[in-house]
C-alpha positions in Angstrom: 25.1 32.5 -11.5 25.3 30.4 -8.3 26.7 26.9 -8.2 24.2 25.0 -5.9 23.9 27.7 -3.2 25.6 30.9 -2.1 26.1 30.0 1.6 26.5 26.2 2.1 25.2 24.8 5.3 23.5 28.1 6.2 19.7 28.2 6.7 17.6 29.6 3.9 16.3 32.6 5.9 19.9 33.9 6.2 20.8 33.2 2.6 17.5 34.9 1.6 18.8 38.2 3.2 22.0 37.8 1.3 20.1 37.4 -2.0 17.5 40.1 -1.3 16.6 42.1 -4.5 19.0 40.0 -6.6 18.1 38.0 -9.7 20.0 34.8 -9.7 20.3 31.6 -11.7 21.2 28.3 -10.0 23.3 25.6 -11.5 23.1 22.0 -10.3 25.1 19.1 -11.6 24.8 16.8 -8.6 22.0 15.9 -6.2 23.2 17.9 -3.2 19.7 17.6 -1.7 21.1 14.4 -0.2 23.5 16.5 1.9 20.6 18.0 3.9 18.2 15.1 4.1 18.7 14.6 7.9 19.2 18.3 8.8 16.0 19.9 10.1 17.0 23.5 9.5 18.3 22.8 6.0 16.0 20.2 4.7 13.9 22.6 2.6 16.6 25.2 1.9 17.4 24.1 -1.7 13.7 23.9 -2.6 13.2 27.5 -1.5 16.3 28.7 -3.4 15.0 27.0 -6.5 11.5 28.4 -6.1 12.8 31.9 -5.9 15.5 31.6 -8.6 15.1 33.5 -11.9 16.1 30.3 -13.7 17.8 27.0 -13.1 20.4 25.0 -15.1 20.5 21.2 -14.4 22.9 18.7 -15.7 20.9 15.5 -15.7 17.4 14.0 -16.0 17.0 13.3 -12.3 17.6 16.9 -11.4 15.4 18.1 -14.3 12.5 16.1 -12.9 13.1 17.3 -9.4 13.6 21.0 -10.2 10.7 21.2 -12.7 8.3 20.8 -9.8 9.7 24.0 -8.2 10.5 26.3 -11.1 9.3 26.5 -14.7 12.3 28.3 -16.1 14.8 25.5 -16.4 17.2 24.1 -18.9 19.1 20.8 -19.0 22.7 21.2 -20.1 25.2 18.5 -19.2 28.4 19.2 -17.5 30.5 19.9 -20.6 34.1 19.4 -21.7 36.1 21.5 -24.2 36.9 18.9 -26.9 39.9 21.1 -28.0 41.6 20.1 -24.8 41.6 16.4 -25.9 43.0 16.9 -29.5 46.6 15.8 -28.8 46.7 12.3 -30.4 50.5 11.8 -29.9 50.2 10.5 -26.4 51.4 6.9 -26.0 49.4 4.5 -23.9 50.8 3.0 -20.6 52.6 -0.2 -21.3 50.4 -2.1 -18.8 46.7 -2.3 -19.5 45.2 0.5 -17.3 41.9 1.2 -15.8 41.5 4.8 -14.8 39.2 6.6 -12.4 39.1 10.4 -12.0 37.2 12.1 -9.1 37.6 13.6 -5.7 38.7 12.1 -2.4 35.1 12.3 -1.2 33.8 10.0 -4.0 36.8 7.6 -3.8 34.4 5.6 -1.5 32.9 4.2 -4.7 36.2 2.6 -5.6 36.7 1.1 -2.1 33.2 -0.3 -2.1 34.0 -2.2 -5.3 37.5 -3.4 -4.0 36.4 -7.0 -4.2 36.0 -6.7 -7.9 39.5 -5.2 -8.5 41.0 -7.8 -6.3 39.4 -10.6 -8.2 40.3 -9.0 -11.5 44.0 -8.9 -10.5 43.9 -12.7 -10.4 42.5 -12.9 -13.9 44.3 -10.2 -16.0 47.5 -8.2 -15.7 46.4 -4.6 -15.2 46.9 -1.4 -13.3 44.3 0.9 -11.6 45.1 4.6 -11.9 43.4 7.1 -9.6 43.4 10.8 -10.5 42.3 12.6 -7.4 45.0 12.9 -4.6 48.2 11.1 -3.9 47.2 11.1 -0.3 44.7 8.4 -1.2 47.6 5.9 -1.4 46.9 5.3 2.3 43.6 3.8 1.2 45.0 1.7 -1.6 43.4 -1.7 -2.2 45.6 -4.4 -0.9 46.5 -6.9 -3.7 45.8 -4.4 -6.5 48.5 -2.7 -8.6 47.6 1.0 -8.2 49.0 4.4 -9.0 47.8 7.7 -7.5 48.0 11.1 -9.0 47.0 14.5 -7.7 44.3 16.0 -9.9 45.3 19.0 -12.0 44.2 20.5 -15.3 47.8 20.0 -16.5 48.0 16.3 -16.1 44.3 15.2 -16.3 44.0 14.8 -20.0 47.4 13.3 -20.5 46.8 10.5 -17.9 43.4 9.8 -19.2 44.6 9.4 -22.8 47.5 7.2 -21.6 45.0 4.8 -20.0 42.8 2.1 -21.7 39.4 2.0 -19.9 37.6 4.5 -17.8 35.5 3.3 -14.9 32.7 4.9 -13.0 31.5 2.6 -10.1 28.6 3.9 -8.0 26.5 2.6 -5.1 22.7 2.8 -5.2 22.5 5.8 -2.7 20.5 9.0 -3.1 23.5 11.0 -4.1 24.5 8.6 -6.9 21.0 8.5 -8.3 21.2 12.3 -9.1 24.9 12.4 -9.9 26.0 13.7 -13.2 28.2 11.4 -15.4 31.0 13.9 -16.1 33.6 11.1 -15.7 32.1 9.2 -18.6 32.1 12.4 -20.7 35.8 12.9 -19.9 36.6 9.3 -20.7 34.7 9.6 -24.1 36.6 12.8 -25.0 39.9 10.9 -24.2 38.8 8.1 -26.5 38.3 5.6 -23.8 35.6 2.9 -23.5 33.9 3.1 -20.2 32.6 0.5 -17.7 30.1 2.1 -15.4 27.4 1.1 -12.8 24.0 1.1 -14.3 22.7 3.8 -12.0 21.2 7.2 -12.7 22.5 9.4 -15.5 25.1 6.8 -16.4 22.3 5.0 -18.2 21.6 8.0 -20.4 25.2 9.0 -21.2 26.9 5.7 -21.8 25.7 3.8 -24.9 25.7 0.2 -23.7 27.6 -2.2 -26.0 28.7 0.8 -28.1 30.9 3.1 -26.0 31.3 0.8 -23.1 29.3 -1.4 -20.8 26.7 -0.7 -18.1 27.1 -3.2 -15.3 25.4 -4.1 -12.0 27.3 -6.9 -10.3 30.8 -8.4 -9.8 30.4 -10.8 -12.7 29.3 -8.2 -15.2 32.2 -5.9 -14.1 34.8 -8.5 -14.6 33.3 -9.9 -17.8 33.0 -6.5 -19.4 36.6 -5.6 -18.6 37.8 -9.0 -19.9 36.0 -8.5 -23.2 37.8 -5.2 -23.9 41.1 -6.6 -22.6 40.9 -9.7 -25.0 39.2 -8.3 -28.1 41.2 -5.5 -29.7 38.6 -4.9 -32.5 35.9 -4.4 -30.0 38.1 -2.1 -28.0 39.0 0.0 -31.0 35.4 0.2 -32.1 34.2 1.3 -28.7 37.0 3.8 -28.4 36.2 5.4 -31.8 32.5 5.6 -31.0 33.2 7.1 -27.6 35.4 9.8 -29.1 32.9 10.7 -31.7 30.1 11.0 -29.1 32.1 13.4 -26.9 30.9 16.4 -29.0 27.3 15.8 -27.7 28.6 16.9 -24.3 30.9 19.7 -25.3 31.0 23.4 -24.7 31.2 23.7 -28.5 27.7 22.3 -28.8 26.1 24.0 -25.8 27.8 27.5 -25.6 25.1 29.2 -27.8 22.2 27.6 -26.0 23.7 28.4 -22.6 24.1 32.1 -23.5 20.6 32.4 -24.9 19.1 31.0 -21.7 21.2 33.4 -19.5 20.3 36.5 -21.6 16.6 35.6 -22.0 16.3 34.9 -18.2 17.8 38.2 -17.1 16.1 40.2 -19.8 12.7 39.0 -18.7 13.5 39.9 -15.1 14.7 43.5 -15.9 
């Protein structure tokens, strides 16, 4: 099993030697094709890897459509959570109404590109924005917004999510975002959080609009959606309950058997 590629940023003809006489399955949960768009020696690398793979696992519809043109042994399995990790219901919420974002320093750019929304929101409601990624990002904090930064770890991830009130997943309309999986939304659902997310790519398939959260596309809809959940406790509780119940649909508990069957079938046919 190979996550994306065995040798990142190395041309295919070299990786081909490394993989010679090996059966391999590729696993894609993000559109990393965008990394190589402007690199002549790498532009077709991923296509070649996919064409010669024994099988491919993709995590979203965008990748499924892309990969199906290159390989006919594919399966769509979302990036899954273990729902057992989220079963502690004794965690008390933060005192202040909290929006939470979990991610990596490289995708924090989607927070800063929406900074005008968080600044305007700070003048309307009393809230805190929690970032689970790296404490070092405090140097890129949004001026005028009450923010807390945490280093990501498996130990504190679930606790901080469950202490928060709303999960957010802002994106920009770039090629990477179009093929990005919505694992953040899945994590938020498992933690029992309504989600506000940009109406881009896989977000539109994972988030049930007006049921587990809101899909938004501009400053007005971002602020209006957050205000609704801030002001209406019944709506908030209904969304949170529905989100929690939907989490099973994106869990290892649901997909473990299907995943194993695909792996075993693929390698059995190649041997």
